[in-house]
Short mmCIF file of N, CA, C and O in Angstrom, two decimals:
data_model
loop_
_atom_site.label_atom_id
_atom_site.label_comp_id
_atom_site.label_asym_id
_atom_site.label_seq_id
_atom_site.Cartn_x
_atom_site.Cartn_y
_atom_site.Cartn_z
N UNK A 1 55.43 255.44 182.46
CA UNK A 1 55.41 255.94 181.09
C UNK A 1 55.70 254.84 180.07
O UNK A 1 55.61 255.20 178.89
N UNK A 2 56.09 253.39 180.34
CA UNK A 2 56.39 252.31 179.53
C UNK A 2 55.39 251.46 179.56
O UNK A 2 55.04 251.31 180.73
N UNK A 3 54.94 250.99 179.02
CA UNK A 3 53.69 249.69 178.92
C UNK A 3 54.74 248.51 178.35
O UNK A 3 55.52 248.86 177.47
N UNK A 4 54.80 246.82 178.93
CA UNK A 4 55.24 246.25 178.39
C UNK A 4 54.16 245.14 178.45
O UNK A 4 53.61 244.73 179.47
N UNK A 5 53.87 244.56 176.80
CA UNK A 5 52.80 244.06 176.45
C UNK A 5 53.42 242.32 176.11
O UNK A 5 54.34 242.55 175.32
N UNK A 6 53.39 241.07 176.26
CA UNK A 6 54.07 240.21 176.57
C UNK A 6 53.01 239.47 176.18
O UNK A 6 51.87 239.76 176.54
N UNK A 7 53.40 237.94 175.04
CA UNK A 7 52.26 237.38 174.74
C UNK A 7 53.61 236.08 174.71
O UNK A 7 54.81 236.19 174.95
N UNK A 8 52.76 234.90 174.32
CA UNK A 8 53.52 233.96 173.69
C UNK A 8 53.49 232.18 174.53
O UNK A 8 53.71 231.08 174.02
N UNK A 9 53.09 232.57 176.06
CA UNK A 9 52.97 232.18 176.63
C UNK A 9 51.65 230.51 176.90
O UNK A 9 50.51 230.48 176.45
N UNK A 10 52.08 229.77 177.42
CA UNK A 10 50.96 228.52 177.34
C UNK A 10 51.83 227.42 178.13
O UNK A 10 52.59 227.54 179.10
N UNK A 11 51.47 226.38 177.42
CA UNK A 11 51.43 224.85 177.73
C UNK A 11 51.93 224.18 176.47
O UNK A 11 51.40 224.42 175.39
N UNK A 12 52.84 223.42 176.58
CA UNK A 12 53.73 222.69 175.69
C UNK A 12 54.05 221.41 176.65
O UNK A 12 53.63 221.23 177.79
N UNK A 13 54.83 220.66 175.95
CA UNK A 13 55.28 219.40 176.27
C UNK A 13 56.41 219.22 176.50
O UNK A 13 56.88 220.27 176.07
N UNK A 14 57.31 218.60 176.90
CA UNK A 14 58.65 218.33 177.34
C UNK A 14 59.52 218.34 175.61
O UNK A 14 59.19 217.80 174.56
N UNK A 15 60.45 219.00 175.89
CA UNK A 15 60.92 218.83 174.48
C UNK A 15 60.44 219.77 173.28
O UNK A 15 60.91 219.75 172.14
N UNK A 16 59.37 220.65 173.77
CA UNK A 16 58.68 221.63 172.91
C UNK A 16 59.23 222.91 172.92
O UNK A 16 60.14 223.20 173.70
N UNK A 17 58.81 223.60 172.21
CA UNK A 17 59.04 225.23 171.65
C UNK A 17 57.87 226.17 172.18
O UNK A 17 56.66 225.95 172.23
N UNK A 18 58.43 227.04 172.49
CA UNK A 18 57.65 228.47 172.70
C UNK A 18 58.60 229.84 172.07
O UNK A 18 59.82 229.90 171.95
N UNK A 19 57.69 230.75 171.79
CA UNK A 19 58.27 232.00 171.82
C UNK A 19 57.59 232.93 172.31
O UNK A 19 56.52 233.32 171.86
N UNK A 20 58.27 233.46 173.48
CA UNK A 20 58.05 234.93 174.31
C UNK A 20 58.08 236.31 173.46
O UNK A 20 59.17 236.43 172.90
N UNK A 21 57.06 237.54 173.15
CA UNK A 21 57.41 238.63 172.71
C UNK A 21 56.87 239.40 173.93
O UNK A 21 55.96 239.12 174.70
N UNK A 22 57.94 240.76 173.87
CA UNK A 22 57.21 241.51 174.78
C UNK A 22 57.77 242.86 173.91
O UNK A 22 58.90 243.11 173.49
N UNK A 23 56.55 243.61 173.83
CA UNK A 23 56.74 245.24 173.33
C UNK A 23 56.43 245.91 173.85
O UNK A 23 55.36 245.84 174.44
N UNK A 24 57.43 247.21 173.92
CA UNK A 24 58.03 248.45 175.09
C UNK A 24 56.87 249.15 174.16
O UNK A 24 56.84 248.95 172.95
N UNK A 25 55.77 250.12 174.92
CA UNK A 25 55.00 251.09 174.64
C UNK A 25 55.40 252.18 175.45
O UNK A 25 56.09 252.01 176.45
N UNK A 26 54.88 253.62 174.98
CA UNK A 26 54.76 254.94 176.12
C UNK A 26 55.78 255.49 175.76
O UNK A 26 56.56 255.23 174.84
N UNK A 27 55.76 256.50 176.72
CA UNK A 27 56.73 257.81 176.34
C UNK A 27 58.53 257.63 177.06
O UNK A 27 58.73 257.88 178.25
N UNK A 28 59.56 257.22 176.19
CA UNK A 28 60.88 257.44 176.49
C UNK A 28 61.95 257.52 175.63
O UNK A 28 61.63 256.78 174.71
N UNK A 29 62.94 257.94 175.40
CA UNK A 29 63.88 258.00 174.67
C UNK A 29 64.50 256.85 174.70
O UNK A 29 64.52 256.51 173.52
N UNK A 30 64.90 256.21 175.18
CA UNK A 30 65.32 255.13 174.53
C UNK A 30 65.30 253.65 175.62
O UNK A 30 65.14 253.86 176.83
N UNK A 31 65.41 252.74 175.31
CA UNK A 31 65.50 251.83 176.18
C UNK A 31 67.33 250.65 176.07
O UNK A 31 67.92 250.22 175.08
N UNK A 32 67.67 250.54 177.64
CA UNK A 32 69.13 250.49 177.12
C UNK A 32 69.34 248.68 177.19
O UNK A 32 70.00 247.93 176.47
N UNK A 33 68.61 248.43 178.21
CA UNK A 33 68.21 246.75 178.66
C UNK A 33 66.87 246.36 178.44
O UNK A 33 65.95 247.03 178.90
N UNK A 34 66.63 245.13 177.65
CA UNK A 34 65.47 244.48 177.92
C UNK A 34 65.94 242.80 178.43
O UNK A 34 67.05 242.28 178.40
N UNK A 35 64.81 242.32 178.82
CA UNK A 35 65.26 241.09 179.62
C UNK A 35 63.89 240.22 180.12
O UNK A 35 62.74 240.60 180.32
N UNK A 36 64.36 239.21 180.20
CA UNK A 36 63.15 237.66 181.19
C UNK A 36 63.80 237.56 182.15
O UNK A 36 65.03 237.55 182.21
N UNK A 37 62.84 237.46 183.20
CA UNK A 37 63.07 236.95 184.44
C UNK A 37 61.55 235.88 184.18
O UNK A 37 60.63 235.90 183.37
N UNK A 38 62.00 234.94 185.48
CA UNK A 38 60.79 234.07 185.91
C UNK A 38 60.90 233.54 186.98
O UNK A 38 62.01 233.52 187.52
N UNK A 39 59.76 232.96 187.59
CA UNK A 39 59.55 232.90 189.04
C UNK A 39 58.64 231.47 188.79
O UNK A 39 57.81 231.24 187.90
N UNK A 40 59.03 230.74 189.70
CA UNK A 40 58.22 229.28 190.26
C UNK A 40 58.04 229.27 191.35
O UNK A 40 58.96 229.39 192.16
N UNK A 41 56.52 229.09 191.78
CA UNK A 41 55.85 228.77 193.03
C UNK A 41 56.76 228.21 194.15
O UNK A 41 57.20 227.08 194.35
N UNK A 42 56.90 229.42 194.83
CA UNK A 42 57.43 229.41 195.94
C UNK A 42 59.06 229.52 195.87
O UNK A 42 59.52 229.41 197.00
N UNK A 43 59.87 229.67 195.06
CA UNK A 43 60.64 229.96 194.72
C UNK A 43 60.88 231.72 194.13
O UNK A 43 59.97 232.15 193.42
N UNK A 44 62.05 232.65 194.44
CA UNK A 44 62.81 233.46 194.25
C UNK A 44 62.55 234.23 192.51
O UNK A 44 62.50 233.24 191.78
N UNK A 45 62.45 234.95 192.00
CA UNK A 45 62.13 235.61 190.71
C UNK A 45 64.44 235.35 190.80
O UNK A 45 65.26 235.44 191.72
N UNK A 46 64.56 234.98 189.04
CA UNK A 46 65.73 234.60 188.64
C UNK A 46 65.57 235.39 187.09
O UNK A 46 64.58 235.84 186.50
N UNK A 47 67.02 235.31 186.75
CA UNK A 47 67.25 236.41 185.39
C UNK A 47 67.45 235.27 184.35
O UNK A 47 68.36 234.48 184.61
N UNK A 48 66.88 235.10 183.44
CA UNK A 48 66.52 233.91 182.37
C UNK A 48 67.39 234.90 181.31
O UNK A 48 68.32 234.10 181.30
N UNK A 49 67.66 235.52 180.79
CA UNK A 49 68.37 236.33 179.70
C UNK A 49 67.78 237.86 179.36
O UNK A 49 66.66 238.35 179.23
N UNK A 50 69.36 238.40 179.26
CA UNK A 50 69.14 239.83 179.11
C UNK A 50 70.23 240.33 177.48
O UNK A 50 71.19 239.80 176.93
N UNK A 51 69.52 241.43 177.24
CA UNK A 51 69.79 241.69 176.21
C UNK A 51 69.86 243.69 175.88
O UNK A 51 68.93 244.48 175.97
N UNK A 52 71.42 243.98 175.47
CA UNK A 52 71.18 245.40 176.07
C UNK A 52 71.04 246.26 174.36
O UNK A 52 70.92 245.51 173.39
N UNK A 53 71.05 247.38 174.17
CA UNK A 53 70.73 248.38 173.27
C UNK A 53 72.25 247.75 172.25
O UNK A 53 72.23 247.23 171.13
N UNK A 54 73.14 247.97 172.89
CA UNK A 54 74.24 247.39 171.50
C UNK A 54 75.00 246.14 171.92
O UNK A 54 76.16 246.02 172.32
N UNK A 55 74.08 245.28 171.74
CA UNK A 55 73.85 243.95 171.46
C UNK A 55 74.50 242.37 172.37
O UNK A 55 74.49 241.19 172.02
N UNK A 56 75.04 243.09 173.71
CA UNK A 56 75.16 242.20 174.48
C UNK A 56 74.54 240.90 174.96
O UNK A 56 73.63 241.27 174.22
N UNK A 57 74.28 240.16 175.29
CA UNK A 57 73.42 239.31 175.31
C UNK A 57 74.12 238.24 176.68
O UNK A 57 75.29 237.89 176.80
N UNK A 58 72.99 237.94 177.53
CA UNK A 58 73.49 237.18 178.82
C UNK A 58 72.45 236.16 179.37
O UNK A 58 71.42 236.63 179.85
N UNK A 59 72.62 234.88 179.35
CA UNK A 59 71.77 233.98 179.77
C UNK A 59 71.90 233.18 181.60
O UNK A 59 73.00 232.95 182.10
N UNK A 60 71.03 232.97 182.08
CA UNK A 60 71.12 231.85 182.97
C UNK A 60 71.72 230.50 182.73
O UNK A 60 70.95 229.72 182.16
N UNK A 61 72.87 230.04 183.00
CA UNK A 61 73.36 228.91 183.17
C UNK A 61 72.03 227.40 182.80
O UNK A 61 72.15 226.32 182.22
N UNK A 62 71.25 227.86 183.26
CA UNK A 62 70.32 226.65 183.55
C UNK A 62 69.27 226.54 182.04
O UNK A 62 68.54 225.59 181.76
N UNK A 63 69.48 228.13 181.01
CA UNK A 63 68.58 228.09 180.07
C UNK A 63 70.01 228.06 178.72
O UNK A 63 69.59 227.81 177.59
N UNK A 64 71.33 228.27 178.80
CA UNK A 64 72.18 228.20 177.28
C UNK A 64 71.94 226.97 176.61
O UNK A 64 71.81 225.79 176.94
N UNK A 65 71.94 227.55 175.68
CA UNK A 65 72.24 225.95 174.51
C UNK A 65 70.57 226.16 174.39
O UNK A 65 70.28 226.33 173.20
N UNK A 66 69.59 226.19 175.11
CA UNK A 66 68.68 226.08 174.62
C UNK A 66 67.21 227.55 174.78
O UNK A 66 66.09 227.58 174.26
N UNK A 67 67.67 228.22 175.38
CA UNK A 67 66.56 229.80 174.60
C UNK A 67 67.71 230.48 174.12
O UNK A 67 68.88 230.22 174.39
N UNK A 68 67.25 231.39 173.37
CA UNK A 68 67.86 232.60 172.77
C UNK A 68 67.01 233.85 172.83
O UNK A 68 65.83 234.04 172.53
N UNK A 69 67.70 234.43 173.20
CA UNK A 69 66.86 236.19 173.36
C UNK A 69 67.55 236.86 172.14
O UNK A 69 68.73 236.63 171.86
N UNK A 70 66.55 237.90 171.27
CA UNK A 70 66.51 238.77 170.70
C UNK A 70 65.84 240.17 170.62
O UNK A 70 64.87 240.35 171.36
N UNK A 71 66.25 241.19 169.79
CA UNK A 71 65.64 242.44 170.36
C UNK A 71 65.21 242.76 168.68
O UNK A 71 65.71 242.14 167.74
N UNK A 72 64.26 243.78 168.55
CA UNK A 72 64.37 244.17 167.62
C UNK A 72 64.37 245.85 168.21
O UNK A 72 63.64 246.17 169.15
N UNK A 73 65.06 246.61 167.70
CA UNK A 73 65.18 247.68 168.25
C UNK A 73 64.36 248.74 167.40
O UNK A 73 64.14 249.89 167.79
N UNK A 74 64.07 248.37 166.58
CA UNK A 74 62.89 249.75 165.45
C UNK A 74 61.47 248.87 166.25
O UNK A 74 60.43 249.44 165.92
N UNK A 75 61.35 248.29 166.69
CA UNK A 75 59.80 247.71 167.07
C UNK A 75 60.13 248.11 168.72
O UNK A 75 59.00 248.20 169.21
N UNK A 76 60.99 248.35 169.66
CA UNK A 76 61.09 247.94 170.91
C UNK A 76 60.37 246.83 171.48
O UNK A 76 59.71 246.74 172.52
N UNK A 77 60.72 245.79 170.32
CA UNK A 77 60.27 244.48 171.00
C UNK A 77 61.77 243.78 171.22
O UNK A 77 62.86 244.01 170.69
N UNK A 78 61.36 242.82 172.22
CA UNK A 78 62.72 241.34 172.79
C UNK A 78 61.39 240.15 172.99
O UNK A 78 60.25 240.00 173.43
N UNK A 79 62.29 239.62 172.43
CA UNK A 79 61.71 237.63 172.39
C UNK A 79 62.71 237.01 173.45
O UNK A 79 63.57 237.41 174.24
N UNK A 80 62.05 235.67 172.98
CA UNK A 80 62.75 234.89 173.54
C UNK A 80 61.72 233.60 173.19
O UNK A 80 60.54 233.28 173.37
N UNK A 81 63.23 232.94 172.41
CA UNK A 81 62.95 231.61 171.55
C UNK A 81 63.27 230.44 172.97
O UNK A 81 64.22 230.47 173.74
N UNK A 82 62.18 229.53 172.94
CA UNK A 82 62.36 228.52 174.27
C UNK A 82 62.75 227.48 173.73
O UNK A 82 61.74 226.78 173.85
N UNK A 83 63.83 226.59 172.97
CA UNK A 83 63.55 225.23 172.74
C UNK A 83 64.11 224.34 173.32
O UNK A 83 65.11 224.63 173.98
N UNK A 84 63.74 223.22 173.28
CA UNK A 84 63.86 221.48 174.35
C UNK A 84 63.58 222.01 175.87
O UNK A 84 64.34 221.99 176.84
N UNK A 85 62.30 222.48 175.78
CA UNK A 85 61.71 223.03 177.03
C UNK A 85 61.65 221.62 178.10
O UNK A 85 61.37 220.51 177.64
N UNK A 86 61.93 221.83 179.48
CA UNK A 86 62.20 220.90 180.33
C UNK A 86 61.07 221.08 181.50
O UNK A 86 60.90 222.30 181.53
N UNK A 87 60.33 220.56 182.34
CA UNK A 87 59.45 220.70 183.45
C UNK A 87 59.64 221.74 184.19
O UNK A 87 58.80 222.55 184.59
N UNK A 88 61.37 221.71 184.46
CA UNK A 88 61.63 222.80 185.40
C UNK A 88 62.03 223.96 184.99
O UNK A 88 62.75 224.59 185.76
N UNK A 89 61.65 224.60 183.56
CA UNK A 89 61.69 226.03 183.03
C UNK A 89 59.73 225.90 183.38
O UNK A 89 59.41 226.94 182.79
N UNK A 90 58.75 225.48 183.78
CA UNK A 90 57.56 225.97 184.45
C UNK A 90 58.05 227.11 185.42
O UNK A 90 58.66 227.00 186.48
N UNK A 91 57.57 228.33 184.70
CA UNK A 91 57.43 229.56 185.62
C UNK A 91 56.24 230.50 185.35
O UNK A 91 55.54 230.25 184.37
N UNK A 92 56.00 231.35 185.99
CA UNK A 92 55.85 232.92 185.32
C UNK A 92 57.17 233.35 184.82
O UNK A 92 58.30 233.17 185.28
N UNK A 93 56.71 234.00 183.68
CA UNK A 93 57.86 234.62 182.93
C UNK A 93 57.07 236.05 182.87
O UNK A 93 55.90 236.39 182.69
N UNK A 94 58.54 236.84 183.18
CA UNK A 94 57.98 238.58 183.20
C UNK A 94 59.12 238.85 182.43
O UNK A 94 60.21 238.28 182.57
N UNK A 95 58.75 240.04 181.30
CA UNK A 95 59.19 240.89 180.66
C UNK A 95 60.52 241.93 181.50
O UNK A 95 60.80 241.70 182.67
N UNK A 96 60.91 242.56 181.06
CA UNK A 96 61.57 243.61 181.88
C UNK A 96 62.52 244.40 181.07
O UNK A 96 63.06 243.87 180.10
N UNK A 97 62.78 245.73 181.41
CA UNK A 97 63.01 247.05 180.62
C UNK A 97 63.56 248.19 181.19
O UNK A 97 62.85 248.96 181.84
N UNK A 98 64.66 248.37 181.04
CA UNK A 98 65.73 249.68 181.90
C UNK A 98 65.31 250.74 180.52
O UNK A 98 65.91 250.84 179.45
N UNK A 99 64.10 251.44 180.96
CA UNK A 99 63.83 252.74 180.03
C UNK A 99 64.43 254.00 180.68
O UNK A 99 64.43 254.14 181.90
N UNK A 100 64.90 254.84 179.88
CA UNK A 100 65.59 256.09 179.69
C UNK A 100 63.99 257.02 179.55
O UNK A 100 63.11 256.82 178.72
N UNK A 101 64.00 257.83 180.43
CA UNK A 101 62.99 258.72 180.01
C UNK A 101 63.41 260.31 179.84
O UNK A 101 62.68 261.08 179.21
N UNK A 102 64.48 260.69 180.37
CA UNK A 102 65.35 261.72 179.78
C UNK A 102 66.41 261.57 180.41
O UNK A 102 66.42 260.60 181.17
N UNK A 103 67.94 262.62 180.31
CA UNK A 103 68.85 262.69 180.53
C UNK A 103 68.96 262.03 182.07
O UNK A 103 69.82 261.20 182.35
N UNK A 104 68.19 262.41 182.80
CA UNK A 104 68.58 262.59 184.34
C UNK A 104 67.68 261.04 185.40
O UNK A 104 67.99 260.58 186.50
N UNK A 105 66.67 260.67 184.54
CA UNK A 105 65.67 259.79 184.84
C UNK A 105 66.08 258.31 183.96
O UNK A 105 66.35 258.23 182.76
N UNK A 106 66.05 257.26 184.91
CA UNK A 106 65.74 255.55 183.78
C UNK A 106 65.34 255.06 184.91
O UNK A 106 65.72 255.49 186.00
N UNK A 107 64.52 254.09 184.75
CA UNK A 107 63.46 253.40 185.61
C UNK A 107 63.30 251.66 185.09
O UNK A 107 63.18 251.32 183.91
N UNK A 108 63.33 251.20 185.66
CA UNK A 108 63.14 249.70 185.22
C UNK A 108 61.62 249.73 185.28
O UNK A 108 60.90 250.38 186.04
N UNK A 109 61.17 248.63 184.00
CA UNK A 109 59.47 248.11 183.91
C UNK A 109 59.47 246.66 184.00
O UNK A 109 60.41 245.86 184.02
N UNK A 110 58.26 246.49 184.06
CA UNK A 110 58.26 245.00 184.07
C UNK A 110 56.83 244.68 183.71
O UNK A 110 55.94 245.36 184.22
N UNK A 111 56.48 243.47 182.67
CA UNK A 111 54.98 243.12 182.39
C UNK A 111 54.59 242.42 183.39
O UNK A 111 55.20 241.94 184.34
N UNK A 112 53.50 242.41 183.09
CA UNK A 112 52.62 241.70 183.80
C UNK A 112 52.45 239.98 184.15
O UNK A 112 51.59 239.48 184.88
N UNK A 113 53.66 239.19 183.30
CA UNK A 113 53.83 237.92 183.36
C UNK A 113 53.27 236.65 182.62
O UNK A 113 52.05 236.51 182.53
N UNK A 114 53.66 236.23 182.38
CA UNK A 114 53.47 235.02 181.54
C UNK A 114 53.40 233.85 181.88
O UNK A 114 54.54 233.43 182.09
N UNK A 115 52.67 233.13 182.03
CA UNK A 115 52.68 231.54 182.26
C UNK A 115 53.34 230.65 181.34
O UNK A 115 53.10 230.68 180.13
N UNK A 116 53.96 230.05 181.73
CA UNK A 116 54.79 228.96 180.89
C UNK A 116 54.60 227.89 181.58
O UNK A 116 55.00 227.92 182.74
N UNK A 117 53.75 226.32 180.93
CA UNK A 117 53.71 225.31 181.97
C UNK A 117 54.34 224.35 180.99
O UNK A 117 53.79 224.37 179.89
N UNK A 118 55.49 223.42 181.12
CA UNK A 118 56.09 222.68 180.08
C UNK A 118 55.35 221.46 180.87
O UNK A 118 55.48 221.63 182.08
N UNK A 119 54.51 220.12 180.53
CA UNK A 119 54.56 219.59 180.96
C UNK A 119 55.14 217.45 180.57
O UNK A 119 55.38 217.03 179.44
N UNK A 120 55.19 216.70 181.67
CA UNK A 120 56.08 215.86 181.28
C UNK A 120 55.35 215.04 180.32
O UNK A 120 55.92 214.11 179.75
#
């Protein structure tokens, strides 16, 4: 019942900027977590920053100081600002979403993924 639609994604240079959006579509009452994960070839899917409904905010060790996640909560969109991008933030980057669909039901989503290639 959630569509998460995720753009932002490419090829930059060492030291460059990106910004991730991804917007929650479909039918639910509310959504309580949104969040990045990303995954590198042949390597494990890892939690890049999460961000909950009243305003927590939690990063990977390996991305502070340099992304920041935000939400906008009247759009059910979450970003995520990339800067002094390094070789080894090259992943897929996926969206992700703990939606509430009524009292008794919440379901995690996840987009379809993003390429991010920083290169040197």
């Amino acid at each position: 019942q959630v569509q998460l639609v995720e753009s932002g994604g490419g090829l930059v240079q060492a030291g460059g900027s990106l910004r991730l959006s991804c917007a929650a579509s479909g039918n639910f009452f509310s959504i309580s977590t949104m969040g990045w994960y990303r995954q590198a070839p042949g390597k494990q899917r890892e939690l890049v920053a999460l961000a909950n409904s009243g305003g927590s905010i939690n990063y990977a060790d390996s991305v502070k100081g340099r992304f920041t996640i935000s939400r906008d909560n009247a759009k059910n969109t979450v970003y995520l600002q990339m800067n002094s991008l390094k070789p080894e933030d090259t992943a897929v980057y996926y969206c992700n979403a703990l939606a509430r669909q009524n009292y008794a039901l919440e379901y995690n989503y996840w987009g379809q993924g993003t390429q991010v290639t920083v290169s040197s």
